[in-house]
Amino acid sequence: MAKSIDVSDLNIYYGDFLAVEDVTIDIPARSVTAFIGPSGCGKSTFLRSLNRMHEVIPNARVEGKVLIDGQDLYGDEMDPVNVRRTIGMVFQRPNPFPTMSIYDNVIAGQKLNSKRMKKADSDAIVERSLRRAGLWAEVKDRLNRPGSSLSGGQQQRLCIARAISVEPEVLLMDEPCSALDPISTSAIEDLIHELKSEYTIVIVTHNMQQAARVSDDTAFFNLSGVGKPGRLVETGRTEKIFSNPEDPATEAYIQGRFG
Amino acid sequence: MSTVVTPEPGTRPETSLADQLRGRSLPAGAARVVVGVALATAVLAYVVGASPVQAVLLAWVVTLALPVWSYAVEGRRKAVDRLVTVLVSSAFVLALFPLASILWTVISKGAPVLSAEFFTYSMRNVVGEGGGIYHALIGTLLITGAATVISVPIGLLTAIYLVEYGAGGRMARWIRFLVDVMTGIPSIVAGLFAYALFVLFFGEGVRMGIGGSVALSVLMVPVVVRSCEEMLKLVPNELREASYALGVPKWRTITKVVLPTSLAGIVTGITLAIARVIGETAPLLIIAGMTDSVNFNLFDGRMATLPVFAYTSIRNPGVPPEFALERAWGAALVLLIIVMLLNLAARLVSYFFSPKGER
Ligand SMILES: Nc1ncnc2c1ncn2[C@@H]1O[C@H](COP(=O)(O)OP(=O)(O)OP(=O)(O)O)[C@@H](O)[C@H]1O
Ligand SMILES: [Mg+2]
């Protein structure tokens, strides 16, 4: 079951430093939402607060509400471990486990949680995840090689395969294609299209065409000034944001006039 | 491109690009020639009648000709490079002297006594020639083994606390400070501590192998904590985050991602910590004592160990003394071999366990 995410009045801090200020946004279920904005405006920070990855940084904290299908993500009775099982994440930089083979990296979610599986089942999961991430053809003959023996772009697709192998209901992707060539990028975009029917997907990207191609909704983040916190400037249907944005800053950014 | 980019007129003298890139250098092998000449000078001086120290010093002065020559031909930057190279190499050779000298002395004096009997006999009822270090070897292995069993869990868990849980907190700062203090504890104090501890339970005059293990762990724990801490810190945070993002709890992340990734370094650190304490004499002299017979029981009575064996053999050689002295050198050699084997094992472990692929 895909989930919608409703964020209201979210402030995100690193210690005393307010990184992202006062974000209110509704992310609909079974759709793709793109976050765009200049570097350092807090896209990654905001994304990480959506599956409680933000709090693993010492002294980092959030204020405000994040509701997933009406459940308060930061409520007292919520277990961050279970939250992260439901809301998967692909990071900006590829981070395969160096001690594990390609195969083990893909089923790391199951393996690290000591889930018992039949060999046939895990084989099936590995193959399906790698196919979806567009990596199967390249690695099917060397599944036992270490994950770190792959190229940067292959490692990123390996990480995507790892994230989808646990079948999360929401998938957060932080610039998943920034290290990929056009062919793998289009494989990932096809994957996003395919996953969208079952999952809720949030993707951060610096590539305007990509945002226009894959997303249903777009949110534009910006810094209000040097040293000021980032904030959400505008959000809406992607066609609208790209053709007829309300805020002049959005228009300037999309047309490449700054950022 | 075939055209040379000419600099703007007036900003730079008109030199061709080729001249800018070129630099004069000494002929290849110049360094080797100078070192060869230096060695020849040393040999010659020695033959003529200089003392070995004088000959070596003379040779060293001759090598300094290399930077001077280089200054004349190559200019300042390369001359400094050569000078520093000469200095660093000299320091290296200087540092090798004591090592080589120790190795030579121990091997030349200890090797003749090594035999099957030396390894399989204790000193029970042996006067003069014969006998062996079997009892001391067993004692050293048992006591150090028990010290490792005590120190590794304490040290590793402390390091895990410091890196994964305490990070930056007041508690972690205090623990780190106390560990640093512990690193400086003199080994005799560790021995007295273990003795005082065991006297509480067993009364005055207690001698026990396990007491030696406790004393050695006091010395070993801080070393293990420090080396494990460094290794755990080397594990990139991204791996922890990758694991958390898959919904893996913290403790599983530590046991299944962090520890395996740093396993090679941790094992190396532990091995070096063992090597560090295996030669301790003072604490064992106090609490484990000395005996001539084999004792397999850590919890009952005196236990001989290699360093204490070497010490007592030199201290009370008996008459005639030469056999006891020989055995002392033999024990020292065996100790050295054990340490070398440990280092070798650490190498192998870090080779086989380090994450594959990138290296
Ligand atoms: N671990 C951290 N500790 C302290 N401050 C941080 C940390 N990570 C990010 N920040 C700060 O938070 C702000 C937002 O950073 P963030 O990484 O979210 O930007 P971003 O929009 O993802 O940029 P990019 O497009 O370059 O990835 C920046 O000012 C950054 O310096
Ligand atoms: Mg980012």
XYZ file of C-alpha atoms and ligand atoms in Angstrom:
650
model
C 0.000 0.000 0.000
C 1.410 3.338 -0.980
C 1.260 6.113 1.560
C 0.793 9.844 1.319
C 2.964 12.169 3.369
C 1.693 15.379 4.901
C 4.258 17.743 6.341
C 3.290 20.801 8.304
C 5.443 23.592 9.745
C 8.612 21.524 9.780
C 11.823 23.148 11.052
C 14.993 21.101 10.743
C 18.069 21.811 12.846
C 21.692 20.718 12.968
C 22.438 21.581 16.591
C 21.573 25.271 16.799
C 21.763 25.769 13.058
C 18.329 26.004 11.456
C 18.868 24.386 8.054
C 15.320 24.218 6.741
C 12.516 26.464 7.886
C 8.786 26.078 8.028
C 8.020 23.541 5.310
C 4.422 22.602 4.677
C 3.790 20.213 1.833
C 1.496 17.336 0.876
C 3.124 14.499 -0.998
C 0.398 12.394 -2.620
C 0.473 8.601 -2.659
C 1.303 6.665 -5.813
C 2.964 9.553 -7.529
C 6.395 11.023 -8.084
C 7.334 14.253 -6.380
C 10.517 16.047 -7.415
C 12.471 18.409 -5.174
C 14.505 20.989 -7.033
C 16.548 23.932 -5.855
C 20.066 25.320 -5.663
C 22.845 23.510 -3.826
C 22.751 23.828 -0.049
C 19.097 24.815 0.179
C 18.227 21.782 2.295
C 16.719 19.294 -0.154
C 18.733 16.382 1.237
C 18.109 17.544 4.784
C 14.361 17.684 4.240
C 14.343 14.338 2.437
C 16.208 12.699 5.319
C 13.690 14.021 7.801
C 10.964 12.073 5.978
C 12.270 8.693 7.144
C 13.874 9.811 10.384
C 17.383 9.472 8.968
C 18.022 13.051 10.024
C 18.219 12.151 13.694
C 21.153 9.741 13.316
C 23.373 12.832 13.046
C 24.414 13.881 16.570
C 22.408 16.876 17.881
C 20.243 16.990 14.768
C 16.530 17.425 15.450
C 13.279 18.468 13.845
C 10.259 20.455 15.003
C 6.846 20.142 13.429
C 4.689 17.348 12.101
C 5.194 14.690 9.479
C 2.121 12.518 8.929
C 2.254 9.357 6.877
C -1.276 8.249 6.065
C -2.347 10.211 9.113
C 0.219 8.635 11.477
C 2.602 11.047 13.178
C 6.073 9.930 12.084
C 7.717 11.646 15.040
C 5.139 10.465 17.566
C 6.390 8.922 20.795
C 5.123 5.464 19.974
C 6.835 5.399 16.574
C 9.916 3.236 16.160
C 12.423 4.827 13.782
C 13.625 1.358 12.754
C 10.156 0.382 11.576
C 9.706 3.773 9.938
C 12.833 3.187 7.866
C 11.663 -0.279 6.892
C 8.565 1.332 5.404
C 10.278 4.352 3.894
C 13.385 3.370 1.939
C 16.139 5.667 0.810
C 18.782 5.979 -1.894
C 21.639 8.301 -0.999
C 23.327 11.043 -2.945
C 26.615 9.149 -2.925
C 26.647 5.385 -3.591
C 27.431 3.436 -0.425
C 27.515 -0.328 -1.021
C 28.773 -2.443 1.881
C 32.442 -3.132 1.121
C 32.549 -6.442 2.985
C 29.638 -7.900 1.034
C 29.356 -9.369 -2.438
C 27.049 -7.859 -5.037
C 24.499 -10.554 -4.230
C 24.664 -9.920 -0.488
C 24.458 -6.187 -1.016
C 21.161 -6.557 -2.833
C 19.565 -8.633 -0.087
C 21.371 -6.716 2.681
C 18.031 -5.520 4.067
C 16.966 -9.096 4.717
C 20.401 -10.390 5.627
C 21.275 -7.714 8.166
C 17.947 -8.292 9.855
C 18.681 -12.023 9.899
C 15.548 -12.861 7.998
C 15.586 -16.533 7.044
C 14.914 -17.185 3.384
C 15.098 -20.096 1.013
C 17.936 -19.824 -1.452
C 15.469 -19.835 -4.336
C 13.533 -16.958 -2.806
C 16.562 -14.809 -2.224
C 17.832 -15.606 -5.737
C 14.511 -14.417 -7.101
C 14.613 -11.202 -5.068
C 18.171 -10.476 -6.169
C 17.410 -11.023 -9.828
C 14.206 -9.006 -9.777
C 15.762 -6.075 -7.904
C 18.812 -5.975 -10.139
C 16.669 -6.166 -13.287
C 14.532 -3.291 -12.078
C 17.609 -1.219 -11.315
C 18.930 -1.949 -14.813
C 22.027 -3.694 -13.518
C 21.253 -7.373 -14.014
C 22.856 -7.796 -17.430
C 26.107 -6.235 -16.269
C 26.567 -8.222 -13.069
C 24.729 -11.507 -13.488
C 27.989 -13.380 -14.084
C 29.816 -11.931 -11.114
C 27.323 -11.791 -8.291
C 29.954 -13.021 -5.856
C 32.392 -10.227 -6.570
C 32.579 -7.491 -3.940
C 30.096 -4.641 -4.323
C 32.875 -2.084 -4.257
C 34.425 -3.585 -7.406
C 31.751 -1.900 -9.512
C 32.018 1.493 -11.185
C 30.458 4.494 -9.469
C 27.317 4.422 -11.591
C 26.950 0.672 -11.174
C 27.352 1.082 -7.426
C 24.538 3.617 -7.415
C 22.251 1.216 -9.272
C 23.303 -1.492 -6.817
C 22.178 0.794 -4.000
C 18.880 1.368 -5.758
C 18.427 -2.394 -6.110
C 19.219 -2.760 -2.411
C 16.637 -0.148 -1.470
C 13.834 -1.674 -3.556
C 14.593 -5.258 -2.564
C 12.968 -4.693 0.838
C 9.814 -3.421 -0.893
C 9.362 -0.156 0.984
C 6.096 1.708 0.533
C 7.751 5.051 0.057
C 11.052 5.477 -1.745
C 13.185 8.577 -1.166
C 15.878 9.138 -3.787
C 18.551 11.772 -3.335
C 19.955 12.603 -6.758
C 19.991 8.943 -7.774
C 21.173 9.689 -11.300
C 23.870 12.268 -10.665
C 26.621 9.706 -11.341
C 24.886 7.850 -14.149
C 25.209 7.902 -17.924
C 22.113 8.652 -20.058
C 21.380 4.966 -20.608
C 21.330 4.023 -16.920
C 19.524 7.264 -16.166
C 16.758 6.329 -18.514
C 16.683 2.833 -16.963
C 16.197 4.439 -13.552
C 13.538 6.758 -14.910
C 11.689 3.787 -16.406
C 11.968 2.121 -13.026
C 10.490 5.171 -11.351
C 7.587 5.134 -13.812
C 7.000 1.479 -13.121
C 7.255 1.782 -9.340
C 4.929 4.728 -9.238
C 1.868 2.523 -9.619
C 2.567 0.923 -6.246
C 4.905 3.249 -4.403
C 5.152 6.855 -3.355
C 8.374 8.271 -4.716
C 10.235 11.435 -3.802
C 13.240 12.336 -5.896
C 15.778 15.133 -5.493
C 17.319 16.199 -8.762
C 19.406 18.984 -10.253
C 18.313 17.987 -13.702
C 15.302 20.048 -14.804
C 14.511 17.798 -17.736
C 14.516 14.837 -15.421
C 12.170 16.540 -12.999
C 9.878 17.433 -15.909
C 10.056 13.888 -17.328
C 9.469 11.780 -14.242
C 7.542 13.794 -11.718
C 3.857 14.524 -11.218
C 4.468 17.237 -8.663
C 7.445 19.516 -8.172
C 8.591 21.408 -5.101
C 11.073 24.249 -5.414
C 13.339 24.968 -2.442
C 15.478 28.051 -2.113
C 17.700 29.889 0.321
C 16.274 33.159 1.504
C 19.815 34.519 1.668
C 23.375 33.612 2.514
C 23.459 31.958 5.954
C 19.672 31.887 6.115
C 17.716 28.659 6.308
C 16.322 27.025 3.199
C 12.590 27.043 2.674
C 9.953 25.728 0.349
C 9.135 28.417 -2.181
C 6.494 26.792 -4.278
C 4.939 23.433 -4.925
C 2.391 22.210 -7.421
C 1.748 20.048 -10.475
C 4.906 19.732 -12.499
C 3.305 21.119 -15.704
C 2.214 24.157 -13.799
C 5.552 24.784 -12.075
C 7.428 24.455 -15.326
C 5.076 26.427 -17.546
C 3.518 28.973 -15.278
C 5.152 29.264 -11.852
C 3.752 31.700 -9.331
C 7.033 32.830 -7.787
C 9.515 34.745 -9.981
C 12.411 32.944 -8.224
C 11.040 29.600 -9.393
C 10.813 30.816 -12.950
C 14.343 32.214 -12.840
C 15.727 28.956 -11.438
C 13.929 26.743 -13.930
C 15.042 28.858 -16.846
C 18.597 28.624 -15.609
C 18.971 32.282 -14.737
C 20.417 31.505 -11.297
C 21.330 28.596 -9.023
C 47.693 21.250 -30.659
C 50.654 22.407 -32.598
C 50.592 26.098 -31.759
C 52.277 27.328 -28.621
C 50.197 29.668 -26.519
C 52.219 32.833 -26.182
C 51.797 34.756 -22.971
C 50.505 38.293 -23.124
C 53.346 40.615 -23.996
C 54.786 42.397 -21.010
C 53.501 40.000 -18.372
C 56.240 37.417 -18.794
C 59.637 37.216 -20.446
C 59.398 35.654 -23.881
C 60.512 32.116 -23.179
C 59.337 29.223 -25.228
C 57.066 26.698 -23.551
C 59.761 24.052 -23.920
C 62.194 26.139 -21.871
C 59.583 26.677 -19.184
C 58.981 22.984 -18.793
C 62.549 21.755 -18.934
C 64.888 21.489 -15.992
C 68.471 20.340 -15.663
C 69.081 17.211 -13.615
C 71.907 15.010 -12.453
C 72.643 11.957 -14.564
C 70.523 8.941 -13.711
C 72.225 6.840 -11.029
C 74.067 9.810 -9.540
C 72.750 8.908 -6.095
C 73.963 5.345 -6.472
C 77.406 6.495 -7.533
C 77.732 8.778 -4.502
C 76.619 6.055 -2.095
C 79.062 3.653 -3.762
C 81.908 6.130 -3.355
C 80.912 6.665 0.286
C 80.946 2.928 0.993
C 84.312 2.559 -0.732
C 85.684 5.410 1.385
C 84.454 3.692 4.537
C 86.053 0.386 3.630
C 89.288 2.113 2.678
C 89.379 4.113 5.911
C 88.757 0.941 7.899
C 91.571 -0.887 6.116
C 93.905 2.037 6.641
C 93.175 1.871 10.364
C 90.185 4.006 11.295
C 87.763 2.671 13.878
C 84.408 1.414 12.515
C 82.587 4.431 13.966
C 85.014 6.808 12.280
C 84.650 4.968 8.988
C 80.849 5.171 9.078
C 80.935 8.859 9.963
C 83.339 9.529 7.116
C 81.071 7.724 4.671
C 78.130 9.743 5.909
C 79.976 13.006 5.329
C 80.819 11.841 1.807
C 77.126 11.260 0.994
C 76.506 14.924 1.759
C 78.366 15.624 -1.477
C 75.197 14.581 -3.296
C 73.074 17.616 -2.274
C 76.024 19.925 -2.891
C 76.537 18.533 -6.376
C 72.809 18.739 -6.968
C 72.739 22.395 -5.868
C 75.392 23.217 -8.413
C 73.612 21.441 -11.267
C 69.909 21.207 -10.493
C 69.176 24.224 -8.338
C 67.767 24.757 -4.885
C 64.523 22.783 -4.893
C 66.035 19.503 -5.995
C 69.082 20.001 -3.759
C 66.831 20.334 -0.711
C 64.952 17.250 -1.848
C 68.197 15.290 -2.042
C 69.439 16.619 1.293
C 66.251 15.594 3.074
C 66.355 12.202 1.352
C 69.902 11.681 2.662
C 68.886 12.747 6.182
C 65.816 10.527 6.270
C 67.751 7.542 4.959
C 70.478 8.132 7.560
C 67.891 8.249 10.326
C 66.453 4.997 9.019
C 69.826 3.278 9.025
C 70.555 4.674 12.491
C 67.278 3.242 13.768
C 68.128 -0.117 12.261
C 71.361 -0.451 14.227
C 69.826 -1.272 17.628
C 67.310 -3.599 16.027
C 69.942 -5.474 14.078
C 72.205 -5.581 17.100
C 69.478 -7.033 19.346
C 68.490 -9.590 16.753
C 72.105 -10.600 16.223
C 72.867 -10.960 19.925
C 69.718 -12.905 20.754
C 69.978 -15.210 17.755
C 73.678 -15.897 18.062
C 73.469 -16.616 21.779
C 70.069 -18.294 21.828
C 70.085 -20.403 18.681
C 72.646 -23.033 19.782
C 70.514 -24.106 22.732
C 67.306 -24.628 20.729
C 66.561 -28.336 20.443
C 63.661 -30.730 20.803
C 64.627 -31.239 24.418
C 64.661 -27.500 25.055
C 61.034 -27.230 23.992
C 59.703 -30.394 25.635
C 61.447 -30.557 29.017
C 60.793 -28.504 32.112
C 63.510 -27.625 34.634
C 62.234 -30.107 37.194
C 65.167 -31.830 38.906
C 67.628 -30.374 36.425
C 70.955 -29.188 37.736
C 73.504 -27.822 35.297
C 73.137 -28.967 31.705
C 69.866 -29.994 29.999
C 66.310 -29.140 30.876
C 64.115 -26.819 28.891
C 61.457 -24.141 28.783
C 58.367 -26.283 28.326
C 56.907 -25.131 31.652
C 57.638 -21.468 30.925
C 56.275 -21.722 27.394
C 53.022 -23.245 28.658
C 52.833 -20.593 31.375
C 53.366 -17.716 28.945
C 50.784 -19.046 26.493
C 48.183 -19.711 29.210
C 48.662 -16.438 31.070
C 48.753 -14.281 27.933
C 45.835 -16.212 26.463
C 43.752 -15.603 29.586
C 44.795 -11.930 29.572
C 43.551 -11.697 25.981
C 40.261 -13.367 26.879
C 39.794 -10.806 29.654
C 40.952 -7.704 27.754
C 39.434 -8.124 24.319
C 35.745 -8.070 25.343
C 36.301 -5.196 27.766
C 38.456 -3.234 25.337
C 36.337 -3.836 22.259
C 33.065 -3.060 24.007
C 34.555 0.109 25.471
C 35.697 1.169 22.026
C 32.235 0.447 20.610
C 30.701 2.561 23.354
C 33.123 5.409 22.703
C 32.562 5.487 18.952
C 28.968 4.381 18.476
C 27.114 5.450 21.594
C 29.050 7.927 23.692
C 30.389 10.025 20.825
C 31.217 13.466 22.143
C 29.332 13.031 25.427
C 30.774 13.774 28.844
C 30.877 10.091 29.800
C 32.892 9.273 26.676
C 35.324 12.089 27.392
C 35.904 10.779 30.905
C 36.384 7.223 29.741
C 38.821 8.354 27.098
C 40.757 10.340 29.702
C 40.897 7.377 32.086
C 42.022 5.074 29.303
C 44.838 7.501 28.541
C 45.821 7.467 32.200
C 45.725 3.682 32.171
C 48.058 3.593 29.179
C 50.707 5.172 31.364
C 50.464 2.744 34.292
C 53.902 1.236 34.949
C 53.805 -2.538 34.633
C 55.071 -3.037 38.188
C 52.060 -1.087 39.460
C 49.760 -3.350 37.458
C 51.467 -6.317 39.131
C 51.084 -4.856 42.592
C 47.426 -4.103 41.845
C 46.765 -7.704 40.836
C 48.643 -8.941 43.898
C 46.699 -6.681 46.258
C 43.452 -7.790 44.609
C 44.200 -11.480 45.032
C 45.451 -11.037 48.592
C 41.959 -9.796 49.449
C 40.567 -13.191 48.507
C 43.370 -15.661 49.126
C 45.517 -14.062 51.781
C 49.110 -12.944 51.901
C 51.664 -14.690 49.695
C 49.204 -15.771 46.995
C 50.692 -16.947 43.676
C 48.432 -17.704 40.741
C 48.694 -17.693 36.964
C 45.354 -15.942 36.629
C 46.687 -13.111 38.780
C 49.321 -12.575 36.089
C 46.557 -12.494 33.487
C 44.720 -9.826 35.466
C 47.892 -7.753 35.754
C 48.551 -8.094 32.026
C 44.969 -7.134 31.164
C 45.401 -3.913 33.118
C 48.198 -3.134 30.672
C 46.414 -4.532 27.644
C 42.919 -3.044 27.935
C 43.928 0.568 27.165
C 45.943 -0.529 24.139
C 43.004 -2.564 22.823
C 40.550 0.305 23.457
C 42.685 2.824 21.648
C 43.447 0.716 18.594
C 39.866 -0.548 18.250
C 38.543 2.984 18.639
C 40.733 4.228 15.808
C 39.615 1.356 13.607
C 35.919 1.878 14.304
C 36.280 5.572 13.572
C 37.639 4.714 10.140
C 34.368 3.069 9.123
C 32.605 5.634 6.948
C 29.361 7.003 8.365
C 27.707 6.379 5.018
C 27.782 2.650 5.668
C 26.014 3.058 8.993
C 23.431 5.278 7.322
C 22.962 2.797 4.491
C 22.236 0.151 7.074
C 19.856 2.309 9.127
C 18.008 3.277 5.956
C 17.265 -0.405 5.352
C 15.521 -0.553 8.704
C 18.363 -2.315 10.474
C 18.557 -1.595 14.223
C 21.670 0.005 15.645
C 23.065 -3.083 17.353
C 22.761 -5.160 14.208
C 24.369 -2.351 12.241
C 27.299 -2.472 14.638
C 27.694 -6.248 14.687
C 27.042 -6.864 11.001
C 28.314 -3.768 9.214
C 30.711 -1.795 11.401
C 32.632 -4.675 12.997
C 33.081 -6.749 9.809
C 34.248 -3.667 7.927
C 36.897 -2.906 10.520
C 37.690 -6.506 11.466
C 41.136 -6.549 9.887
C 42.268 -3.476 11.794
C 40.768 -4.689 15.050
C 42.484 -8.073 14.846
C 45.779 -6.391 13.995
C 45.392 -4.067 16.960
C 44.641 -6.939 19.320
C 47.608 -8.926 18.065
C 49.917 -5.999 18.601
C 48.486 -5.539 22.095
C 49.299 -9.188 22.841
C 52.800 -8.713 21.499
C 53.103 -5.700 23.752
C 52.336 -7.595 26.994
C 53.767 -11.027 26.262
C 57.250 -9.890 27.265
C 56.227 -8.260 30.565
C 58.334 -9.490 33.466
C 57.760 -7.371 36.553
C 54.048 -8.055 37.200
C 54.453 -11.773 36.570
C 57.403 -11.934 38.936
C 55.148 -10.628 41.693
C 51.938 -12.511 41.183
C 52.679 -15.578 39.047
C 56.039 -16.284 40.618
C 58.432 -18.910 39.330
C 58.606 -22.665 39.401
C 60.628 -25.430 37.790
C 57.713 -27.690 36.975
C 54.868 -27.598 34.516
C 51.621 -26.123 35.819
C 48.563 -26.210 33.591
C 46.226 -24.750 36.180
C 45.855 -20.985 36.026
C 44.000 -21.013 39.327
C 46.418 -22.907 41.461
C 49.952 -22.103 42.444
C 53.037 -20.673 40.812
C 53.471 -20.590 37.059
C 56.676 -20.075 35.138
C 56.724 -17.712 32.152
C 59.382 -17.038 29.537
C 60.437 -13.554 30.643
C 60.544 -14.518 34.317
C 62.401 -17.695 33.368
C 65.026 -15.642 31.546
C 65.257 -13.261 34.469
C 65.731 -15.929 37.151
C 68.192 -17.878 35.011
C 70.395 -14.807 34.795
C 69.772 -13.855 38.408
C 70.537 -17.265 39.958
C 72.467 -19.216 37.345
C 73.789 -21.779 39.863
C 77.114 -23.538 39.343
C 78.397 -23.831 36.700
C 76.554 -20.741 35.405
C 76.975 -21.102 31.643
C 74.088 -23.556 31.103
C 71.579 -21.321 32.850
C 72.803 -18.294 30.877
C 72.439 -20.236 27.646
C 68.881 -21.178 28.540
C 68.082 -17.551 29.353
C 69.153 -16.486 25.847
C 67.190 -19.400 24.410
C 64.061 -18.265 26.260
C 64.607 -14.699 25.005
C 64.910 -15.994 21.443
C 61.709 -18.044 21.763
C 59.897 -14.966 23.076
C 61.140 -12.976 20.106
C 59.994 -15.697 17.723
C 56.525 -15.728 19.297
C 56.234 -11.966 18.869
C 57.337 -12.235 15.244
C 54.810 -15.001 14.620
C 52.106 -12.813 16.145
C 53.044 -9.963 13.845
C 53.018 -12.296 10.895
C 49.603 -13.588 11.913
C 48.344 -9.996 12.164
C 49.585 -9.367 8.640
C 47.863 -12.439 7.273
C 44.637 -11.610 9.067
C 44.545 -8.056 7.775
C 45.287 -9.374 4.297
C 42.504 -11.934 4.332
C 39.850 -9.987 6.211
C 40.168 -6.508 4.761
C 37.266 -5.493 2.514
C 37.913 -6.752 -0.979
C 37.663 -4.839 -4.192
C 39.064 -1.382 -3.843
C 42.372 -2.400 -2.290
N 25.730 16.994 8.892
C 25.523 18.310 8.856
N 25.857 19.086 9.913
C 25.650 20.420 9.883
N 25.122 21.070 8.837
C 24.771 20.365 7.755
C 24.943 18.952 7.698
N 24.522 18.502 6.500
C 24.087 19.593 5.837
N 24.226 20.712 6.580
C 23.840 22.081 6.188
O 22.465 22.103 5.899
C 22.208 22.913 4.758
C 21.429 22.107 3.721
O 22.256 21.058 3.239
P 21.717 19.920 2.292
O 22.724 18.836 2.230
O 20.356 19.533 2.726
O 21.635 20.685 0.898
P 21.133 20.139 -0.509
O 19.980 20.989 -0.900
O 20.931 18.689 -0.484
O 22.356 20.512 -1.464
P 22.958 19.678 -2.709
O 22.056 19.967 -3.855
O 24.302 20.274 -2.902
O 22.978 18.240 -2.336
C 23.554 23.411 4.261
O 23.712 24.739 4.717
C 24.549 22.501 4.910
O 25.730 23.210 5.194
Mg 21.907 16.995 -1.298
